[in-house]
Amino acid sequence: MSNLNYKHLHYFWVVAKAGSIARASEQLHLTPQTISGQLSVFEEIQGEQLFEKSGRNLVLTEAGRLVLSYAEEIFALGQELEEVLHHRPTERTVQLRVGVSDAVAKPVAYRLLEPALSLPQTLRINCREGKLEHLLAELAVHKLDIVITDSPMPPTVNVRGFNHLLGECGISFFATEALARQYAPDFPACLDAAPLLLPGEDSALRSKLMHWINAQQLHPRIAGEFDDSALMSAFGQAGAGFFAAPSAITDMVVRQYGVVQVGSTEEIREQFYAISVQRKLTHPAVLAISRAAQQDLFGGDRSS
């Protein structure tokens, strides 16, 4: 790559954030023609098309998304340098960009990320939630440091990444106290003919739950299916049905949603992974997350 022109990079960054040259020109107080010309020079020097037209807006190409990921870091460091020179912070901020699959229960995600907040360095967490495939695409272009999910990286995804098992635990079932009283007092018999809330098909837990239910010869009434674990828990809190969550966060689920634990099983194991583009974890916040998950949250149980 030729010597990088940071003025060109800044114009590119502003346009990428604004979504159009017209909006970027207003922010930069330059004419659209000037910005358009500078972008063309930047693309010519780099030998890559960075934008494509979509109606009146511009969308990033794959190369553009890669450039943007580096531009975000470069200008974030520039802002940090200005703050340091003006004697505002006393130490460098560590940035953690993490994607969380929407199949992962929110209390689990918080418990996994919480140890990073105890680092001696100042930490800024940029947390994104979404479908695993979308998050892995962002990981591939270095817009994320790690992706936390409940399954290993699918072999069908064309992304070079590495699975790091954080831990695993059994599953507990929950319901409102009023709903639990309506059905058999014994577990798992209480689930027979009871309304049951299931995670969506993208969740690795769903197939394990269905297999276990069939093995127990139970016939619950499927009252709802949810891609978002927090929404499923909210319906459970409202009494719409029994729902399952990792046993490692039983206390949090009971406290947060005002429900009771009706039973648990170790026959269903839910696993949690950190996926990175590095074979060995090196980010200080990610290392803190991995150590705490293995030693505390999952009690050192990392059996595969």
PDB file of N, CA and C in Angstrom, residues 74-136:
ATOM      1  N   ILE A  74      -8.224   4.218  14.228  1.00  0.00           N
ATOM      2  CA  ILE A  74      -7.249   5.298  14.054  1.00  0.00           C
ATOM      3  C   ILE A  74      -7.785   6.602  14.630  1.00  0.00           C
ATOM      4  N   PHE A  75      -9.034   6.949  14.309  1.00  0.00           N
ATOM      5  CA  PHE A  75      -9.559   8.226  14.775  1.00  0.00           C
ATOM      6  C   PHE A  75      -9.994   8.173  16.236  1.00  0.00           C
ATOM      7  N   ALA A  76     -10.322   6.980  16.731  1.00  0.00           N
ATOM      8  CA  ALA A  76     -10.571   6.848  18.170  1.00  0.00           C
ATOM      9  C   ALA A  76      -9.282   7.082  18.948  1.00  0.00           C
ATOM     10  N   LEU A  77      -8.158   6.560  18.424  1.00  0.00           N
ATOM     11  CA  LEU A  77      -6.861   6.802  19.060  1.00  0.00           C
ATOM     12  C   LEU A  77      -6.475   8.278  18.978  1.00  0.00           C
ATOM     13  N   GLY A  78      -6.817   8.915  17.839  1.00  0.00           N
ATOM     14  CA  GLY A  78      -6.524  10.334  17.701  1.00  0.00           C
ATOM     15  C   GLY A  78      -7.266  11.164  18.738  1.00  0.00           C
ATOM     16  N   GLN A  79      -8.545  10.822  18.959  1.00  0.00           N
ATOM     17  CA  GLN A  79      -9.323  11.534  19.977  1.00  0.00           C
ATOM     18  C   GLN A  79      -8.747  11.288  21.369  1.00  0.00           C
ATOM     19  N   GLU A  80      -8.329  10.040  21.590  1.00  0.00           N
ATOM     20  CA  GLU A  80      -7.737   9.709  22.886  1.00  0.00           C
ATOM     21  C   GLU A  80      -6.438  10.479  23.108  1.00  0.00           C
ATOM     22  N   LEU A  81      -5.650  10.621  22.037  1.00  0.00           N
ATOM     23  CA  LEU A  81      -4.393  11.367  22.139  1.00  0.00           C
ATOM     24  C   LEU A  81      -4.670  12.824  22.513  1.00  0.00           C
ATOM     25  N   GLU A  82      -5.687  13.420  21.903  1.00  0.00           N
ATOM     26  CA  GLU A  82      -6.035  14.799  22.237  1.00  0.00           C
ATOM     27  C   GLU A  82      -6.400  14.922  23.714  1.00  0.00           C
ATOM     28  N   GLU A  83      -7.158  13.956  24.220  1.00  0.00           N
ATOM     29  CA  GLU A  83      -7.565  13.994  25.624  1.00  0.00           C
ATOM     30  C   GLU A  83      -6.356  13.862  26.549  1.00  0.00           C
ATOM     31  N   VAL A  84      -5.415  12.974  26.152  1.00  0.00           N
ATOM     32  CA  VAL A  84      -4.206  12.792  26.967  1.00  0.00           C
ATOM     33  C   VAL A  84      -3.390  14.079  26.999  1.00  0.00           C
ATOM     34  N   LEU A  85      -3.247  14.701  25.835  1.00  0.00           N
ATOM     35  CA  LEU A  85      -2.458  15.932  25.763  1.00  0.00           C
ATOM     36  C   LEU A  85      -3.089  17.069  26.551  1.00  0.00           C
ATOM     37  N   HIS A  86      -4.403  17.008  26.709  1.00  0.00           N
ATOM     38  CA  HIS A  86      -5.102  18.027  27.499  1.00  0.00           C
ATOM     39  C   HIS A  86      -5.275  17.604  28.950  1.00  0.00           C
ATOM     40  N   HIS A  87      -4.558  16.509  29.323  1.00  0.00           N
ATOM     41  CA  HIS A  87      -4.479  16.056  30.719  1.00  0.00           C
ATOM     42  C   HIS A  87      -5.848  15.667  31.304  1.00  0.00           C
ATOM     43  N   ARG A  88      -6.721  15.105  30.442  1.00  0.00           N
ATOM     44  CA  ARG A  88      -8.016  14.681  30.983  1.00  0.00           C
ATOM     45  C   ARG A  88      -7.944  13.278  31.570  1.00  0.00           C
ATOM     46  N   PRO A  89      -7.730  12.224  30.816  1.00  0.00           N
ATOM     47  CA  PRO A  89      -7.577  10.921  31.459  1.00  0.00           C
ATOM     48  C   PRO A  89      -6.142  10.722  31.909  1.00  0.00           C
ATOM     49  N   THR A  90      -5.908   9.815  32.790  1.00  0.00           N
ATOM     50  CA  THR A  90      -4.558   9.550  33.288  1.00  0.00           C
ATOM     51  C   THR A  90      -3.972   8.286  32.691  1.00  0.00           C
ATOM     52  N   GLU A  91      -4.793   7.441  32.030  1.00  0.00           N
ATOM     53  CA  GLU A  91      -4.249   6.248  31.413  1.00  0.00           C
ATOM     54  C   GLU A  91      -4.988   5.969  30.116  1.00  0.00           C
ATOM     55  N   ARG A  92      -4.403   5.105  29.304  1.00  0.00           N
ATOM     56  CA  ARG A  92      -4.980   4.787  28.010  1.00  0.00           C
ATOM     57  C   ARG A  92      -6.217   3.897  28.190  1.00  0.00           C
ATOM     58  N   THR A  93      -7.252   4.189  27.397  1.00  0.00           N
ATOM     59  CA  THR A  93      -8.483   3.411  27.439  1.00  0.00           C
ATOM     60  C   THR A  93      -8.337   2.150  26.597  1.00  0.00           C
ATOM     61  N   VAL A  94      -8.741   1.020  27.160  1.00  0.00           N
ATOM     62  CA  VAL A  94      -8.774  -0.244  26.430  1.00  0.00           C
ATOM     63  C   VAL A  94     -10.162  -0.397  25.828  1.00  0.00           C
ATOM     64  N   GLN A  95     -10.226  -0.641  24.527  1.00  0.00           N
ATOM     65  CA  GLN A  95     -11.516  -0.801  23.855  1.00  0.00           C
ATOM     66  C   GLN A  95     -11.775  -2.274  23.592  1.00  0.00           C
ATOM     67  N   LEU A  96     -12.996  -2.724  23.929  1.00  0.00           N
ATOM     68  CA  LEU A  96     -13.412  -4.100  23.659  1.00  0.00           C
ATOM     69  C   LEU A  96     -14.652  -4.046  22.783  1.00  0.00           C
ATOM     70  N   ARG A  97     -14.533  -4.602  21.585  1.00  0.00           N
ATOM     71  CA  ARG A  97     -15.667  -4.655  20.659  1.00  0.00           C
ATOM     72  C   ARG A  97     -16.155  -6.091  20.604  1.00  0.00           C
ATOM     73  N   VAL A  98     -17.310  -6.330  21.157  1.00  0.00           N
ATOM     74  CA  VAL A  98     -17.801  -7.699  21.307  1.00  0.00           C
ATOM     75  C   VAL A  98     -19.180  -7.842  20.682  1.00  0.00           C
ATOM     76  N   GLY A  99     -19.374  -8.921  19.968  1.00  0.00           N
ATOM     77  CA  GLY A  99     -20.682  -9.275  19.428  1.00  0.00           C
ATOM     78  C   GLY A  99     -21.282 -10.384  20.263  1.00  0.00           C
ATOM     79  N   VAL A 100     -22.561 -10.278  20.577  1.00  0.00           N
ATOM     80  CA  VAL A 100     -23.251 -11.285  21.374  1.00  0.00           C
ATOM     81  C   VAL A 100     -24.392 -11.859  20.543  1.00  0.00           C
ATOM     82  N   SER A 101     -24.361 -13.152  20.305  1.00  0.00           N
ATOM     83  CA  SER A 101     -25.442 -13.797  19.564  1.00  0.00           C
ATOM     84  C   SER A 101     -26.758 -13.620  20.304  1.00  0.00           C
ATOM     85  N   ASP A 102     -27.834 -13.357  19.559  1.00  0.00           N
ATOM     86  CA  ASP A 102     -29.122 -13.125  20.218  1.00  0.00           C
ATOM     87  C   ASP A 102     -29.680 -14.387  20.869  1.00  0.00           C
ATOM     88  N   ALA A 103     -29.032 -15.544  20.626  1.00  0.00           N
ATOM     89  CA  ALA A 103     -29.455 -16.778  21.277  1.00  0.00           C
ATOM     90  C   ALA A 103     -28.909 -16.890  22.703  1.00  0.00           C
ATOM     91  N   VAL A 104     -27.937 -16.069  23.044  1.00  0.00           N
ATOM     92  CA  VAL A 104     -27.326 -16.123  24.377  1.00  0.00           C
ATOM     93  C   VAL A 104     -28.176 -15.319  25.351  1.00  0.00           C
ATOM     94  N   ALA A 105     -28.519 -15.925  26.490  1.00  0.00           N
ATOM     95  CA  ALA A 105     -29.323 -15.235  27.502  1.00  0.00           C
ATOM     96  C   ALA A 105     -28.595 -13.982  27.973  1.00  0.00           C
ATOM     97  N   LYS A 106     -29.336 -12.889  28.114  1.00  0.00           N
ATOM     98  CA  LYS A 106     -28.725 -11.616  28.489  1.00  0.00           C
ATOM     99  C   LYS A 106     -27.986 -11.687  29.827  1.00  0.00           C
ATOM    100  N   PRO A 107     -28.552 -12.351  30.856  1.00  0.00           N
ATOM    101  CA  PRO A 107     -27.788 -12.447  32.118  1.00  0.00           C
ATOM    102  C   PRO A 107     -26.468 -13.195  31.946  1.00  0.00           C
ATOM    103  N   VAL A 108     -26.439 -14.206  31.058  1.00  0.00           N
ATOM    104  CA  VAL A 108     -25.188 -14.916  30.789  1.00  0.00           C
ATOM    105  C   VAL A 108     -24.190 -13.977  30.133  1.00  0.00           C
ATOM    106  N   ALA A 109     -24.660 -13.214  29.140  1.00  0.00           N
ATOM    107  CA  ALA A 109     -23.770 -12.271  28.456  1.00  0.00           C
ATOM    108  C   ALA A 109     -23.172 -11.282  29.451  1.00  0.00           C
ATOM    109  N   TYR A 110     -24.010 -10.767  30.350  1.00  0.00           N
ATOM    110  CA  TYR A 110     -23.500  -9.815  31.344  1.00  0.00           C
ATOM    111  C   TYR A 110     -22.485 -10.476  32.265  1.00  0.00           C
ATOM    112  N   ARG A 111     -22.821 -11.685  32.760  1.00  0.00           N
ATOM    113  CA  ARG A 111     -21.900 -12.360  33.676  1.00  0.00           C
ATOM    114  C   ARG A 111     -20.572 -12.677  32.995  1.00  0.00           C
ATOM    115  N   LEU A 112     -20.610 -12.977  31.696  1.00  0.00           N
ATOM    116  CA  LEU A 112     -19.376 -13.265  30.977  1.00  0.00           C
ATOM    117  C   LEU A 112     -18.533 -12.009  30.791  1.00  0.00           C
ATOM    118  N   LEU A 113     -19.193 -10.876  30.515  1.00  0.00           N
ATOM    119  CA  LEU A 113     -18.464  -9.640  30.243  1.00  0.00           C
ATOM    120  C   LEU A 113     -18.062  -8.886  31.504  1.00  0.00           C
ATOM    121  N   GLU A 114     -18.748  -9.155  32.604  1.00  0.00           N
ATOM    122  CA  GLU A 114     -18.534  -8.402  33.844  1.00  0.00           C
ATOM    123  C   GLU A 114     -17.078  -8.379  34.312  1.00  0.00           C
ATOM    124  N   PRO A 115     -16.324  -9.508  34.247  1.00  0.00           N
ATOM    125  CA  PRO A 115     -14.930  -9.463  34.732  1.00  0.00           C
ATOM    126  C   PRO A 115     -14.060  -8.451  34.005  1.00  0.00           C
ATOM    127  N   ALA A 116     -14.406  -8.129  32.754  1.00  0.00           N
ATOM    128  CA  ALA A 116     -13.597  -7.153  32.019  1.00  0.00           C
ATOM    129  C   ALA A 116     -13.671  -5.780  32.663  1.00  0.00           C
ATOM    130  N   LEU A 117     -14.773  -5.514  33.383  1.00  0.00           N
ATOM    131  CA  LEU A 117     -14.941  -4.208  34.022  1.00  0.00           C
ATOM    132  C   LEU A 117     -14.000  -4.022  35.210  1.00  0.00           C
ATOM    133  N   SER A 118     -13.417  -5.120  35.679  1.00  0.00           N
ATOM    134  CA  SER A 118     -12.518  -5.052  36.837  1.00  0.00           C
ATOM    135  C   SER A 118     -11.053  -4.874  36.446  1.00  0.00           C
ATOM    136  N   LEU A 119     -10.780  -4.718  35.158  1.00  0.00           N
ATOM    137  CA  LEU A 119      -9.398  -4.512  34.727  1.00  0.00           C
ATOM    138  C   LEU A 119      -8.843  -3.213  35.324  1.00  0.00           C
ATOM    139  N   PRO A 120      -7.552  -3.156  35.607  1.00  0.00           N
ATOM    140  CA  PRO A 120      -6.973  -1.922  36.141  1.00  0.00           C
ATOM    141  C   PRO A 120      -7.009  -0.778  35.126  1.00  0.00           C
ATOM    142  N   GLN A 121      -7.025  -1.121  33.819  1.00  0.00           N
ATOM    143  CA  GLN A 121      -7.109  -0.081  32.795  1.00  0.00           C
ATOM    144  C   GLN A 121      -8.560   0.395  32.654  1.00  0.00           C
ATOM    145  N   THR A 122      -8.710   1.611  32.148  1.00  0.00           N
ATOM    146  CA  THR A 122     -10.037   2.121  31.817  1.00  0.00           C
ATOM    147  C   THR A 122     -10.545   1.376  30.585  1.00  0.00           C
ATOM    148  N   LEU A 123     -11.773   0.863  30.663  1.00  0.00           N
ATOM    149  CA  LEU A 123     -12.319   0.034  29.592  1.00  0.00           C
ATOM    150  C   LEU A 123     -13.531   0.705  28.963  1.00  0.00           C
ATOM    151  N   ARG A 124     -13.604   0.630  27.640  1.00  0.00           N
ATOM    152  CA  ARG A 124     -14.801   1.040  26.908  1.00  0.00           C
ATOM    153  C   ARG A 124     -15.307  -0.171  26.134  1.00  0.00           C
ATOM    154  N   ILE A 125     -16.535  -0.621  26.446  1.00  0.00           N
ATOM    155  CA  ILE A 125     -17.119  -1.782  25.775  1.00  0.00           C
ATOM    156  C   ILE A 125     -18.078  -1.317  24.690  1.00  0.00           C
ATOM    157  N   ASN A 126     -17.876  -1.815  23.495  1.00  0.00           N
ATOM    158  CA  ASN A 126     -18.809  -1.613  22.388  1.00  0.00           C
ATOM    159  C   ASN A 126     -19.464  -2.962  22.133  1.00  0.00           C
ATOM    160  N   CYS A 127     -20.705  -3.110  22.557  1.00  0.00           N
ATOM    161  CA  CYS A 127     -21.388  -4.401  22.532  1.00  0.00           C
ATOM    162  C   CYS A 127     -22.492  -4.390  21.479  1.00  0.00           C
ATOM    163  N   ARG A 128     -22.441  -5.359  20.571  1.00  0.00           N
ATOM    164  CA  ARG A 128     -23.460  -5.474  19.529  1.00  0.00           C
ATOM    165  C   ARG A 128     -24.137  -6.833  19.642  1.00  0.00           C
ATOM    166  N   GLU A 129     -25.438  -6.861  19.379  1.00  0.00           N
ATOM    167  CA  GLU A 129     -26.191  -8.116  19.423  1.00  0.00           C
ATOM    168  C   GLU A 129     -26.800  -8.374  18.055  1.00  0.00           C
ATOM    169  N   GLY A 130     -26.895  -9.645  17.684  1.00  0.00           N
ATOM    170  CA  GLY A 130     -27.503  -9.966  16.398  1.00  0.00           C
ATOM    171  C   GLY A 130     -27.369 -11.424  16.068  1.00  0.00           C
ATOM    172  N   LYS A 131     -27.717 -11.757  14.823  1.00  0.00           N
ATOM    173  CA  LYS A 131     -27.580 -13.121  14.336  1.00  0.00           C
ATOM    174  C   LYS A 131     -26.099 -13.480  14.236  1.00  0.00           C
ATOM    175  N   LEU A 132     -25.794 -14.749  14.510  1.00  0.00           N
ATOM    176  CA  LEU A 132     -24.402 -15.183  14.532  1.00  0.00           C
ATOM    177  C   LEU A 132     -23.710 -14.935  13.197  1.00  0.00           C
ATOM    178  N   GLU A 133     -24.377 -15.221  12.085  1.00  0.00           N
ATOM    179  CA  GLU A 133     -23.746 -15.054  10.777  1.00  0.00           C
ATOM    180  C   GLU A 133     -23.337 -13.605  10.539  1.00  0.00           C
ATOM    181  N   HIS A 134     -24.193 -12.677  10.928  1.00  0.00           N
ATOM    182  CA  HIS A 134     -23.883 -11.249  10.747  1.00  0.00           C
ATOM    183  C   HIS A 134     -22.707 -10.835  11.629  1.00  0.00           C
ATOM    184  N   LEU A 135     -22.698 -11.310  12.860  1.00  0.00           N
ATOM    185  CA  LEU A 135     -21.612 -10.963  13.778  1.00  0.00           C
ATOM    186  C   LEU A 135     -20.278 -11.537  13.295  1.00  0.00           C
ATOM    187  N   LEU A 136     -20.303 -12.764  12.746  1.00  0.00           N
ATOM    188  CA  LEU A 136     -19.068 -13.358  12.230  1.00  0.00           C
ATOM    189  C   LEU A 136     -18.548 -12.584  11.022  1.00  0.00           C
TER     190      LEU A 136
END
